[in-house]
Coordinates of C-alpha atoms and ligand atoms in Angstrom, one line a residue:
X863 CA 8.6 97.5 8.7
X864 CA 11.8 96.0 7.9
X865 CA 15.0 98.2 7.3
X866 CA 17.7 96.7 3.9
X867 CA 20.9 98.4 4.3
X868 CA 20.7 97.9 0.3
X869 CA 17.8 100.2 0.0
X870 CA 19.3 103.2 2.1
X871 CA 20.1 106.3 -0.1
X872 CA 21.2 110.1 0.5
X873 CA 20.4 113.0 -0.9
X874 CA 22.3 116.7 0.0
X875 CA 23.1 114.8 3.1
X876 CA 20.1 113.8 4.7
X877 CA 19.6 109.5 4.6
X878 CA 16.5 108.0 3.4
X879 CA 15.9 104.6 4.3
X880 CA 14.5 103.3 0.8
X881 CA 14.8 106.0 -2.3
X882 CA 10.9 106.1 -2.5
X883 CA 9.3 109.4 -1.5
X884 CA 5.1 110.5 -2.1
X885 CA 5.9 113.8 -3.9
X886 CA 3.6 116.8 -3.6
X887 CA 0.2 116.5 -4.4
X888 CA -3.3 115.1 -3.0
X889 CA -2.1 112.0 -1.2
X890 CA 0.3 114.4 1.4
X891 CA -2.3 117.1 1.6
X892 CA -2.7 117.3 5.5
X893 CA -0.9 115.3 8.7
X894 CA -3.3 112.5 8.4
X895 CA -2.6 111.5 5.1
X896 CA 1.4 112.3 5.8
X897 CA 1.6 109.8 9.0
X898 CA -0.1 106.9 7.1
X899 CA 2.7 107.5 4.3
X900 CA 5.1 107.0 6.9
X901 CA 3.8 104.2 9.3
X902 CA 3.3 102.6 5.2
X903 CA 7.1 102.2 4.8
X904 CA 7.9 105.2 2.4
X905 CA 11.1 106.9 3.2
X906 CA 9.8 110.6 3.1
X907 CA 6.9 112.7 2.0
X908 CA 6.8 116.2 0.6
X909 CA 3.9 118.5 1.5
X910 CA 0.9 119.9 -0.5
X911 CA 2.9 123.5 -1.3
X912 CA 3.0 125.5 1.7
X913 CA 2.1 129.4 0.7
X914 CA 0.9 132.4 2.9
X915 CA -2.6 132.5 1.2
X916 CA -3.8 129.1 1.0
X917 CA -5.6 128.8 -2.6
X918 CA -9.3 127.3 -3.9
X919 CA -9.6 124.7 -6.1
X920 CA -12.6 123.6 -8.6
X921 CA -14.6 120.4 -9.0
X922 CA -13.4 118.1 -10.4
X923 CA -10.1 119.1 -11.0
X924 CA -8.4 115.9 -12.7
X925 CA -8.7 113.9 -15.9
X926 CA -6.7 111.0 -17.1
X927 CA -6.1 108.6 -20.2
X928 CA -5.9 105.5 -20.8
X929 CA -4.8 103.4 -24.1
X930 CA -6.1 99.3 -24.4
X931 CA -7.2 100.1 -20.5
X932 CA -4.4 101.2 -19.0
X933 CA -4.2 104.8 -17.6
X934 CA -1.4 106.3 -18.9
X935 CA -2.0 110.2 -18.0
X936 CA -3.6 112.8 -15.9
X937 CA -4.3 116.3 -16.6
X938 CA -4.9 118.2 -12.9
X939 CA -6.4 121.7 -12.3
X940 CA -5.7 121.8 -8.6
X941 CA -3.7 124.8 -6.6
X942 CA -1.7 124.6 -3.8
X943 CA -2.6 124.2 -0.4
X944 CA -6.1 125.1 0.4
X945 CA -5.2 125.1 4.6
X946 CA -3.6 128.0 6.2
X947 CA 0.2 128.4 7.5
X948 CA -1.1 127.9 11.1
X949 CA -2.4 124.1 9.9
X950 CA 0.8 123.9 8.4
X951 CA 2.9 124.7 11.6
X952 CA 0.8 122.3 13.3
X953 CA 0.8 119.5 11.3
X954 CA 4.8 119.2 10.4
X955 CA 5.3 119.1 14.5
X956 CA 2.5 116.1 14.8
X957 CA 4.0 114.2 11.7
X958 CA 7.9 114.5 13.2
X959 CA 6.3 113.6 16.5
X960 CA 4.4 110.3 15.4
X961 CA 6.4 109.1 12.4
X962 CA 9.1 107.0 12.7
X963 CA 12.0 108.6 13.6
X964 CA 13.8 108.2 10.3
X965 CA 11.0 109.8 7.9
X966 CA 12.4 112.7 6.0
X967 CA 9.5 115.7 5.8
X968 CA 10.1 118.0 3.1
X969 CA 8.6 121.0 3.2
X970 CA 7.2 122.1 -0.5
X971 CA 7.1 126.2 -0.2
X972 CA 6.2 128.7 -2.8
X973 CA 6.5 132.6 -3.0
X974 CA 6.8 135.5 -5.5
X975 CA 9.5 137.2 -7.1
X976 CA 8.9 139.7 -4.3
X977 CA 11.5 137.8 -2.3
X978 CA 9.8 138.2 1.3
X979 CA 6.8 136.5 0.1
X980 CA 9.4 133.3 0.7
X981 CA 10.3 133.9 4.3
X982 CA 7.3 133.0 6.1
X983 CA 6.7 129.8 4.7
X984 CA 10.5 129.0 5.3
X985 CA 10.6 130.2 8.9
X986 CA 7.2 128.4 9.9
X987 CA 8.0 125.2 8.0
X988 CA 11.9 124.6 9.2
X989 CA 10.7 125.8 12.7
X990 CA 8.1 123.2 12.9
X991 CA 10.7 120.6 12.2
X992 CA 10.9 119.9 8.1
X993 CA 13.8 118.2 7.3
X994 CA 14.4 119.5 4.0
X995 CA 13.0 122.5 1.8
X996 CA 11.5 122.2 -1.7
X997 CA 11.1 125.5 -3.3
X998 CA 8.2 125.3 -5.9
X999 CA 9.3 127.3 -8.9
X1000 CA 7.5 125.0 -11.2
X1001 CA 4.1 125.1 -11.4
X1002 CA 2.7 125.1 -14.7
X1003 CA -0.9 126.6 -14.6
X1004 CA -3.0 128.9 -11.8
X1005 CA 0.6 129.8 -10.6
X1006 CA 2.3 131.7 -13.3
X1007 CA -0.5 134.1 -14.1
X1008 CA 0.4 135.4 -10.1
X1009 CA 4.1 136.0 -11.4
X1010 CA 4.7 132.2 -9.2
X1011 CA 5.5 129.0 -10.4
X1012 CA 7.1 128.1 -13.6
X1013 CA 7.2 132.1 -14.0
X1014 CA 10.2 131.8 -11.9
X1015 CA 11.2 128.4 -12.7
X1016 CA 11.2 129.2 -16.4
X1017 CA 13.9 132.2 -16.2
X1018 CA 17.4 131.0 -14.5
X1019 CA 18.0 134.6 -13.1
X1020 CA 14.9 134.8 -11.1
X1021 CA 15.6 131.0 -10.0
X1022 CA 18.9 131.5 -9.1
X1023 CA 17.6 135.3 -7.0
X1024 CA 14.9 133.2 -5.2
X1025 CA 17.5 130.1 -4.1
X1026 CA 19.9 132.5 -2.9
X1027 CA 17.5 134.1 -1.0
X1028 CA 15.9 131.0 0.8
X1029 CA 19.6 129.7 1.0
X1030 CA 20.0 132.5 3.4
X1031 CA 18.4 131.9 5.9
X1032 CA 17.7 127.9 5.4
X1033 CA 18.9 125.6 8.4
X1034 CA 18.2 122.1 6.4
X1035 CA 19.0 121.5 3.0
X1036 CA 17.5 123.4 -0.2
X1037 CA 15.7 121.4 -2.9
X1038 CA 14.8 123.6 -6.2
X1039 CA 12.1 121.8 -7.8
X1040 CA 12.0 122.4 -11.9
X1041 CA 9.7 122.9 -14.5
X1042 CA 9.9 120.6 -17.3
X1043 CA 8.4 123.2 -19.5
X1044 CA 11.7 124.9 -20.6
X1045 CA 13.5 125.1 -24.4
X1046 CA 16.3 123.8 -22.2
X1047 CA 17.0 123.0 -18.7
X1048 CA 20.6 123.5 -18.7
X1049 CA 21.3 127.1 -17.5
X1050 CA 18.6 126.8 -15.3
X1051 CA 19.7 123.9 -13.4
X1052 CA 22.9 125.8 -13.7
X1053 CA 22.2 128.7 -12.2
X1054 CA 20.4 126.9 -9.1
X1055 CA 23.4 125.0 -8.8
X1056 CA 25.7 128.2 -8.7
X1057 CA 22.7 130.1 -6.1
X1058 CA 23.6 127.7 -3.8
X1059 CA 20.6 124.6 -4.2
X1060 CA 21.8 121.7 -2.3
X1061 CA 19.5 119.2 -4.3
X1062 CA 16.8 119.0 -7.5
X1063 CA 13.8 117.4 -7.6
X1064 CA 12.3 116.8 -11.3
X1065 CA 9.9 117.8 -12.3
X1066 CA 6.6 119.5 -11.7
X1067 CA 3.8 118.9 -13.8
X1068 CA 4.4 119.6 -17.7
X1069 CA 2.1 121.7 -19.8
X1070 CA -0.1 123.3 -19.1
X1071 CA -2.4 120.9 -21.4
X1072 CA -5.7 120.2 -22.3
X1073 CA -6.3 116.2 -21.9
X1074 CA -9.1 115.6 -23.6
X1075 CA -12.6 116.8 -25.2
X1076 CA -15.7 114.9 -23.7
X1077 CA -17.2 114.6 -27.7
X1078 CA -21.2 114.0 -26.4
X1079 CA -21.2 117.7 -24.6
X1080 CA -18.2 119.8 -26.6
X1081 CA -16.8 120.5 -23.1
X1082 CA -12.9 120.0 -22.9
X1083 CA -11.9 117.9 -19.4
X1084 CA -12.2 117.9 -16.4
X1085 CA -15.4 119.9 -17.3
X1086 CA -16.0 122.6 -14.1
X1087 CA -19.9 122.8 -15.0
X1088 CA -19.4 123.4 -18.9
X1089 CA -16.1 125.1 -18.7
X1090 CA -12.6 123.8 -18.3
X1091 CA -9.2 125.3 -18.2
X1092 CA -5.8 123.9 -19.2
X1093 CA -3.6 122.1 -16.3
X1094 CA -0.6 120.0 -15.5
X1095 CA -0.2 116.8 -17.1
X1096 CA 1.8 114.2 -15.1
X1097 CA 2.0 110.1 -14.9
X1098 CA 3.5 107.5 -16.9
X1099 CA 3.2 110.1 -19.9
X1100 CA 5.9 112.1 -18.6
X1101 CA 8.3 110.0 -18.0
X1102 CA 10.6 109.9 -20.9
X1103 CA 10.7 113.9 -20.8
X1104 CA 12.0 113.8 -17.1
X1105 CA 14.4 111.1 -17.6
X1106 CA 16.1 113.3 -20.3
X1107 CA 16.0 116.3 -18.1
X1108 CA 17.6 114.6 -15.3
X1109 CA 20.0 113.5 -17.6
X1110 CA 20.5 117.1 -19.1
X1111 CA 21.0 118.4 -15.2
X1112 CA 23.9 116.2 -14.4
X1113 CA 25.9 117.0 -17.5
X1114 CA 26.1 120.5 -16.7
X1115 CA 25.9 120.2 -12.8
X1116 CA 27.9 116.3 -12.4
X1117 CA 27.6 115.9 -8.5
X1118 CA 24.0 117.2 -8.6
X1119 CA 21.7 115.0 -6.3
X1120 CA 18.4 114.8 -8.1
X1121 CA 15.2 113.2 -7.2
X1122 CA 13.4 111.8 -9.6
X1123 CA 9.3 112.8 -10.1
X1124 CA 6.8 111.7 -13.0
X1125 CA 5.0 108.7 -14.0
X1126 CA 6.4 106.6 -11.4
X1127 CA 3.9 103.7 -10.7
X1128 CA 6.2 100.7 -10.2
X1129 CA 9.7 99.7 -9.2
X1130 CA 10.8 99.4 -13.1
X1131 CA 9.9 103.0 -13.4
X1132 CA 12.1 103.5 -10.0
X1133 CA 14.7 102.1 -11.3
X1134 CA 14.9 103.5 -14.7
X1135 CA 15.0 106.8 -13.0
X1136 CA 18.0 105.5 -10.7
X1137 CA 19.6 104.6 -13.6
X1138 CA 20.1 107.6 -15.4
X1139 CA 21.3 109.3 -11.9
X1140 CA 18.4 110.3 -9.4
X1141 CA 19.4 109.3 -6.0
X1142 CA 15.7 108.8 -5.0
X1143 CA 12.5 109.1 -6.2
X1144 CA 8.8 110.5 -6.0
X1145 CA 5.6 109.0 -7.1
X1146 CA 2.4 111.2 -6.6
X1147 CA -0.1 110.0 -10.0
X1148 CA 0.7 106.4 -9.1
X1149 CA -0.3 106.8 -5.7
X1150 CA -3.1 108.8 -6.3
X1151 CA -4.6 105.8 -9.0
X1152 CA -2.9 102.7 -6.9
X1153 CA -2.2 103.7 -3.7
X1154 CA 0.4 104.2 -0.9
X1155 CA 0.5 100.7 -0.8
X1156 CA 2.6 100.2 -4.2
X1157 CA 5.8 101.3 -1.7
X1158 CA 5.5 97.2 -1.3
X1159 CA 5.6 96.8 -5.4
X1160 CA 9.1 99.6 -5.2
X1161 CA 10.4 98.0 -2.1
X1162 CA 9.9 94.1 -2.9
X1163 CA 10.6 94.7 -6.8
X1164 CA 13.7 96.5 -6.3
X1165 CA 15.4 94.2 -3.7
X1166 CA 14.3 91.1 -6.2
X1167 CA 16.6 93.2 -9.2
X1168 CA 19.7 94.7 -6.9
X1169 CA 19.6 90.5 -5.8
X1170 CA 19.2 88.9 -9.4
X1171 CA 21.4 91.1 -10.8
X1172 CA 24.2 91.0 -8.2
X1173 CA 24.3 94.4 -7.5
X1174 CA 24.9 95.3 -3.6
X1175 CA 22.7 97.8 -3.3
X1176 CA 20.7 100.8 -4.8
X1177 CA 24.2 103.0 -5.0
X1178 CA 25.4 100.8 -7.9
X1179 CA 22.6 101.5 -9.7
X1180 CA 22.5 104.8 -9.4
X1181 CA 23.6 106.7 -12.9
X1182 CA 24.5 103.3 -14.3
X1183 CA 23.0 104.2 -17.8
X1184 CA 23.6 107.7 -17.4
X1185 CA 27.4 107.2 -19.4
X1186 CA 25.2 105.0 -22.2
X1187 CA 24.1 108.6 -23.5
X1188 CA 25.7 109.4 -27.0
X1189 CA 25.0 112.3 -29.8
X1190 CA 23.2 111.0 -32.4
X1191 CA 25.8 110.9 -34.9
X1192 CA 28.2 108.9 -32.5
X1193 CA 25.7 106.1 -33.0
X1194 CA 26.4 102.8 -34.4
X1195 CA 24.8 102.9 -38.0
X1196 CA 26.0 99.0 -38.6
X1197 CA 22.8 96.8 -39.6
X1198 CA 23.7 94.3 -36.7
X1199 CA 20.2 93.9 -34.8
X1200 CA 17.2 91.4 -35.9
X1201 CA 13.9 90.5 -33.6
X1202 CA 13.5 87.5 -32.1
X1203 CA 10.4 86.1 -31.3
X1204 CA 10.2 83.9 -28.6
X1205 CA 8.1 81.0 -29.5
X1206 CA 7.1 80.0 -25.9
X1207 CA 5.8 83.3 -25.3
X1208 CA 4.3 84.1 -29.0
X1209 CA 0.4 83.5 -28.7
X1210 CA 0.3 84.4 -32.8
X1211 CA -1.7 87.6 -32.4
X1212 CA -0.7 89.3 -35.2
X1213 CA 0.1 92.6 -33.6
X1214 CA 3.7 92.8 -34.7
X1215 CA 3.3 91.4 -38.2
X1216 CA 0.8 94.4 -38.6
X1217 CA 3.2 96.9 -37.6
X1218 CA 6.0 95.6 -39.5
X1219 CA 3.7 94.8 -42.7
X1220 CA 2.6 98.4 -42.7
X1221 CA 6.2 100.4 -41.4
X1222 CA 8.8 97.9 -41.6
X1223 CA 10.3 95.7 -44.0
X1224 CA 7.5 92.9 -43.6
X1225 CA 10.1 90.4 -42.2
X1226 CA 7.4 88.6 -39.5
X1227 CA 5.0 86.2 -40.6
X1228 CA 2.8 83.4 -38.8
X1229 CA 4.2 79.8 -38.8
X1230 CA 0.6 78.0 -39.4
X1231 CA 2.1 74.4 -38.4
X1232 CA 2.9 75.8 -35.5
X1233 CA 0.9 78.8 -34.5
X1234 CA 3.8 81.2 -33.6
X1235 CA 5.2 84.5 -35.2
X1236 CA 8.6 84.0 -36.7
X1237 CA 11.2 85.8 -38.0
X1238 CA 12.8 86.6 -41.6
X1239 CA 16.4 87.6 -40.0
X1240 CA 17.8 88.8 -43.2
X1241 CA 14.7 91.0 -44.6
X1242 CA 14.3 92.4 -40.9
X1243 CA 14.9 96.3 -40.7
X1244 CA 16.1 96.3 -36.9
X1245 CA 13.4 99.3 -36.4
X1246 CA 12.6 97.5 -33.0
X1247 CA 9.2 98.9 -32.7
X1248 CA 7.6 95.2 -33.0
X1249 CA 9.2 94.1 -29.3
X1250 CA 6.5 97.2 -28.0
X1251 CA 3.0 96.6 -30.0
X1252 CA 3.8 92.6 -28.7
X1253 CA 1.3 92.2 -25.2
X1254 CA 3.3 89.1 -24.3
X1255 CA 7.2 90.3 -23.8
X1256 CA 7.6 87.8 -26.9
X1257 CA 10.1 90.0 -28.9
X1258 CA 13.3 91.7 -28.0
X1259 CA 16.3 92.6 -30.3
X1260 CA 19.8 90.9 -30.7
X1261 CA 22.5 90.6 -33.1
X1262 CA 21.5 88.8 -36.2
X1263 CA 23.9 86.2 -35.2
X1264 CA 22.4 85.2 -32.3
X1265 CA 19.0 85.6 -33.5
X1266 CA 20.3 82.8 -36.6
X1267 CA 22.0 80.6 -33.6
X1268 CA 18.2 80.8 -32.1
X1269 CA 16.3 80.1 -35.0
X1270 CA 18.8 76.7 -35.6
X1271 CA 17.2 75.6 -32.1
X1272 CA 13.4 76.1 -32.6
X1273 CA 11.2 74.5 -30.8
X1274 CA 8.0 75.1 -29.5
X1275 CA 5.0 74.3 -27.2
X1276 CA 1.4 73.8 -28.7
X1277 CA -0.7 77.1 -28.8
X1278 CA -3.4 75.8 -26.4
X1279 CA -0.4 75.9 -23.6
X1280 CA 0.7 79.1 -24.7
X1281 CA -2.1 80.6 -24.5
X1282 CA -3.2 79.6 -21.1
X1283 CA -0.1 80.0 -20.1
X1284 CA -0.2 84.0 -21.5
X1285 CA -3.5 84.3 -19.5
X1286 CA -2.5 82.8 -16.0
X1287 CA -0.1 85.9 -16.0
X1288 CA -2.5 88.3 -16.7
X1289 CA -5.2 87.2 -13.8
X1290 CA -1.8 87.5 -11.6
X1291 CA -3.0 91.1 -10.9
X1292 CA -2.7 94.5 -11.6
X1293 CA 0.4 95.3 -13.7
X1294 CA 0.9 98.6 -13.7
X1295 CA 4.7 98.1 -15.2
X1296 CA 4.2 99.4 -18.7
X1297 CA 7.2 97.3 -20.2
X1298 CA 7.1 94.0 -21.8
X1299 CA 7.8 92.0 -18.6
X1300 CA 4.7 89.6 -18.9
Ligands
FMN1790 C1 -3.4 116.5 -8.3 C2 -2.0 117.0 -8.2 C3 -1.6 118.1 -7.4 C4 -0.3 118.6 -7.4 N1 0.0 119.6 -6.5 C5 1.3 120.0 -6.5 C6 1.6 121.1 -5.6 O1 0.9 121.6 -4.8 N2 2.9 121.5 -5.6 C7 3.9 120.9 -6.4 O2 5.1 121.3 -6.4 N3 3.6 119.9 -7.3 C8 2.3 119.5 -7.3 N4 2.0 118.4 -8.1 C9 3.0 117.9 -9.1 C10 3.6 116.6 -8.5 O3 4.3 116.8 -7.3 C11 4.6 116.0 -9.6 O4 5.6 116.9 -9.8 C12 3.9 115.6 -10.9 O5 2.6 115.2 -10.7 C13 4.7 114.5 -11.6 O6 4.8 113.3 -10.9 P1 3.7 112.1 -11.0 O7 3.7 111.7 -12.5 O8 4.3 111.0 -10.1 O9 2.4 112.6 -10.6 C14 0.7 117.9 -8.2 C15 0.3 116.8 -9.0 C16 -1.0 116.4 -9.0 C17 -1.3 115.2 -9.9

């Protein structure tokens, strides 16, 4: 697999060839599974969480939604490792053995409040050769009831007792994985910090939640014959919530090296996390729906943006829109932004002129001479939302300036050209990117 300096990150000191990881979860549940991820090109891979009684898990244990086809969430009832310590021990010394030499293991361990319930799976996981530690303090359902989990992760005191304990006797860097299901992160990621956590991965799974009802038998999903129980939601659902905690992490802890975790299914989700300041990041959902090969969709995808946007590598991206965060109130309140349709790609659906007939100022209306979605500059609102609902990538905001300058030069190709145009893309392949990039 070929190495690009450009791609090459670190995180608490270790170096990672690429920033892309397989977080915990199903696709790094035993050595097999583990190697492939690393013979694939990924950079690192964290285990299925290592604990001294392996746990049980029901059938089936995941559900998932999708909107106009496209799965956007999954709800999963799974535990934590279902193999025994001994597998464990095993297994870390044949992955350091046959993966390529520069594959970070991380080590995903969980314990109690009772402090010694940590030590094991520390001593038999850094022994074995892990690279790194990740100390699960986050899971949101099966785990708390046992006093685990987001019971420790939710309460900074506890968080902070467990780190300083595992710091102890750690020989490789200390990741404290959080729980997204906090009133706020801030003293938590805080307290970590001060305990001595040499990196943060976020976050675990958020809920617990219930994803769905199947209507025809009144069972709630994933339905474990007739009966279901709430679980961790994760995938592209998540997203936004994680971005703003990784954001809410480094402006109480600056320097913090944070790996980024939820919903990530193609390099524009990657990037977006770089962005706001994770230094690498995880994908577990998006491999477990497309596959270990997307690493070629992060790799390829990223080195085609650092390249067409001049930047020299991933380190200039990293926390590039993290000083773009205001108050609310320090906000521009100017009426200075209009849409712009873009005629080439407008195939005169309708969708926006919908959305901004019924909640904006009804400013978009279908040319008929033309076929194409224009603009009223002056009775557009600036709401934005119309750029979204749009399945083309035919709308974007500017100044109303520039949006008048455009309009001055419209021009336009004849529908039939659009439109095949419009469905050429689509039959390109599976686009998981949810933005409007068509
Ligand atoms: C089926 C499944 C099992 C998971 N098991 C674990 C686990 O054992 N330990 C853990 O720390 N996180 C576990 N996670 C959480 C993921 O590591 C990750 O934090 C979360 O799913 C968000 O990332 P994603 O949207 O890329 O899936 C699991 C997630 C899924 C979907």
């Amino acid at each position: 697999m070929t190495k690009y300096d450009e791609l090459k990150t670190t995180i608490a000191g270790v170096e990672f060839k690429n920033p892309f990881i397989v977080g915990v979860g199903p696709p790094t549940k035993n050595a097999e599974k583990i190697i492939k991820i690393a013979k694939g090109g990924w950079a690192g891979a964290t285990t299925k969480t290592i604990i001294i009684e392996p746990t049980k898990d029901p059938s089936p244990r995941m559900a998932a939604r999708a909107v106009d086809g496209h799965l956007f969430a999954m709800e999963n009832i799974e535990l934590l490792t279902t193999f025994p310590m001994s597998d464990w021990e095993k297994w870390i010394k044949r992955i350091k053995a046959e993966a390529p030499s520069d594959f970070v293991l991380i080590a995903s361990i969980m314990g109690t409040p009772d402090l010694e319930t940590w030590d094991e799976p520390l001593k038999v996981s850094q022994e074995a050769g892990a690279d790194m530690i990740e100390l699960n303090v986050s899971c949101p359902h099966g785990s708390p009831e046992h006093y685990m989990g987001a019971y420790i992760g939710q309460d900074p005191d506890l968080t902070a007792r467990v780190t300083k304990h595992v710091k102890r006797d750690a020989k490789v860097p200390v990741i404290v994985k959080f729980t997204p299901n906090v009133t706020d992160i801030k003293p938590i990621a805080k307290a970590a910090n001060e305990a001595g956590a040499d990196a943060f991965t976020l976050a675990n799974t958020h809920g617990p939640v219930i994803m769905g009802v199947d209507i025809e038998r009144a069972e709630p999903i994933p339905s474990v014959r007739g009966f279901s129980s709430p679980g961790g939601m994760s995938g592209p659902a998540v997203k936004p919530i994680v971005l703003k905690l990784i954001a809410e992490t480094l402006q109480v802890v600056p320097d913090a090296q944070v790996f980024g975790l939820g919903g990530v299914v193609s390099w524009y989700d990657a990037m977006e996390y770089m962005m706001i300041g994770a230094r690498a990041v995880e994908s577990v959902t998006g491999v477990i729906w497309y596959g270990t090969g997307i690493i070629e969709n992060l790799i390829d995808g990223t080195l085609e943006f650092l390249k067409s946007h001049n930047y020299s590598s991933v380190q200039d991206v990293i926390g590039k829109a993290f000083s773009r965060l205001k108050a609310h109130s320090d906000l521009s309140f100017e009426k200075w932004a209009s849409a712009w349709v873009d005629p080439e790609k407008c195939i005169a659906c309708s969708r926006c002129i919908v959305a901004c007939r019924d909640s904006g100022e009804g400013a978009l209306y279908v040319d008929t001479e033309n076929m194409v979605v224009r603009i009223d500059i002056e009775k557009c609102g600036g709401c934005g939302i119309c750029q979204y609902v749009c399945p083309t990538g035919a709308i974007r905001m500017v100044a109303k300036e520039e949006a008048e300058k455009m309009e001055k030069e419209f021009e336009v190709s004849p529908i039939s050209v659009r439109m095949q145009r419009y469905y050429s893309k689509l039959y390109e392949g599976i686009r998981p990117c949810y933005p409007p990039i068509l």
